[in-house]
Coordinates of C-alpha atoms in Angstrom, one line a residue:
M690 CA 10.5 -30.4 -53.7
K691 CA 7.7 -29.7 -51.1
K692 CA 10.2 -30.6 -48.3
H693 CA 12.7 -28.1 -49.7
K694 CA 10.1 -25.3 -49.8
A695 CA 9.0 -26.1 -46.2
V696 CA 12.6 -25.8 -45.0
I697 CA 13.0 -22.5 -46.8
F698 CA 9.7 -21.2 -45.4
I699 CA 10.7 -22.2 -41.8
G700 CA 14.1 -20.6 -42.3
I701 CA 12.4 -17.3 -43.4
L702 CA 10.1 -17.4 -40.4
L703 CA 13.0 -17.9 -38.0
I704 CA 14.9 -15.0 -39.6
I705 CA 11.8 -12.8 -39.2
T706 CA 11.3 -13.9 -35.6
G707 CA 15.0 -13.0 -34.9
I708 CA 14.6 -9.6 -36.4
M709 CA 11.5 -8.9 -34.5
A710 CA 13.1 -10.0 -31.2
L711 CA 16.1 -7.6 -31.9
V712 CA 13.7 -4.8 -32.6
H713 CA 11.7 -5.5 -29.4
F714 CA 14.8 -5.7 -27.2
N715 CA 16.3 -2.5 -28.7
T716 CA 13.2 -0.5 -28.2
R717 CA 12.6 -1.5 -24.5
K718 CA 13.4 1.2 -22.0
E719 CA 15.9 0.4 -19.4
V720 CA 14.9 1.4 -15.9
P721 CA 17.9 1.7 -13.5
E722 CA 18.3 -1.1 -10.9
G723 CA 16.4 -0.3 -7.8
A724 CA 14.0 2.1 -9.5
I725 CA 10.5 2.0 -11.0
E726 CA 9.1 4.0 -13.9
V727 CA 5.8 5.9 -13.6
S728 CA 4.3 7.3 -16.8
F729 CA 1.3 9.6 -16.8
G730 CA 0.2 11.3 -20.0
E731 CA 3.3 12.6 -21.7
E732 CA 5.4 12.6 -18.5
T733 CA 7.7 9.9 -17.2
Y734 CA 9.1 9.7 -13.7
I735 CA 11.8 7.4 -12.3
V736 CA 11.3 6.6 -8.7
D737 CA 14.1 5.3 -6.5
I738 CA 12.5 2.5 -4.4
N739 CA 15.2 3.0 -1.7
E740 CA 13.5 6.4 -1.0
L741 CA 10.1 4.8 -0.4
E742 CA 8.6 3.7 2.9
F743 CA 7.8 0.1 2.8
E744 CA 5.5 -1.7 5.2
Q745 CA 5.0 -5.5 5.8
V746 CA 2.1 -6.6 3.6
T747 CA 0.3 -9.8 4.6
G748 CA -2.7 -11.1 2.8
T749 CA -3.7 -12.9 -0.4
R750 CA -2.9 -11.9 -4.0
V751 CA -5.4 -12.7 -6.7
D752 CA -4.0 -12.8 -10.2
G753 CA -5.9 -12.2 -13.5
K754 CA -6.9 -15.8 -13.7
G755 CA -8.5 -15.7 -10.2
E756 CA -5.7 -17.8 -8.6
E757 CA -4.8 -16.9 -5.1
M758 CA -1.4 -16.8 -3.5
A759 CA -0.4 -15.9 0.0
V760 CA 1.7 -12.7 0.4
D761 CA 4.0 -11.8 3.3
A762 CA 6.5 -9.3 2.0
P763 CA 7.6 -5.6 2.1
G764 CA 5.3 -3.4 0.0
I765 CA 4.1 0.2 -0.6
L766 CA 0.7 1.4 -1.5
L767 CA 0.4 2.2 -5.2
K768 CA -1.4 5.4 -4.4
N769 CA 1.5 6.6 -2.4
V770 CA 3.9 6.0 -5.3
L771 CA 1.6 7.9 -7.6
A772 CA 1.1 10.8 -5.0
G773 CA 4.9 10.9 -4.6
V774 CA 5.3 12.1 -8.2
G775 CA 2.2 14.4 -8.0
I776 CA -0.4 12.1 -9.5
T777 CA -3.6 12.3 -7.5
E778 CA -6.3 12.2 -10.1
F779 CA -6.3 9.3 -12.5
G780 CA -8.5 6.6 -14.1
N781 CA -7.3 3.0 -14.4
V782 CA -3.6 2.2 -13.7
S783 CA -1.6 -0.3 -15.7
V784 CA 1.2 -2.0 -13.8
V785 CA 3.9 -3.9 -15.7
A786 CA 6.7 -5.9 -14.0
D787 CA 10.2 -6.7 -15.2
D788 CA 9.0 -10.1 -16.5
A789 CA 6.2 -8.4 -18.5
Y790 CA 3.5 -9.6 -16.1
S791 CA 0.9 -6.8 -16.2
A792 CA -2.3 -5.9 -14.4
K793 CA -4.9 -3.2 -14.7
V794 CA -6.1 -1.6 -11.5
S795 CA -9.1 0.7 -11.2
A796 CA -8.8 4.0 -9.4
E797 CA -11.2 2.6 -6.8
E798 CA -8.8 -0.3 -6.1
V799 CA -5.8 2.1 -6.0
N800 CA -7.5 4.3 -3.5
D801 CA -8.5 1.4 -1.2
D802 CA -5.8 1.1 1.5
L803 CA -6.1 -2.7 1.5
K804 CA -5.9 -3.6 -2.2
A805 CA -3.2 -2.1 -4.4
Y806 CA 0.4 -2.6 -3.2
L807 CA 3.6 -2.8 -5.1
I808 CA 5.4 -5.8 -3.4
Q809 CA 9.1 -5.9 -3.2
E810 CA 10.4 -9.3 -4.1
E811 CA 14.0 -10.4 -3.9
G812 CA 15.2 -11.9 -7.1

């Protein structure tokens, strides 16, 4: 009898997990291929990355865990992306990638020309 209740309980959990996954995927915004979304307050902007001026970025990336990784790829300063849509005064910036990797960047880091780049990676 206990085994039967455990199987039913696991089945219910799987159904709930499936429903939550469907809700999550149906509420995600789709950003067009080759674009990034910038949200500020109540405003949302779609920026075509093909219209941005990239430069070669060489250096070291440090992730949230403090792990370092060499970078040598095309990139654009985050502050230039923000300025391109008219955002020049801000506090912290949250950056979220397609794979849900996210980072919080301070205004001081964004305004430092050597720190906050959006790097273009070929997938």
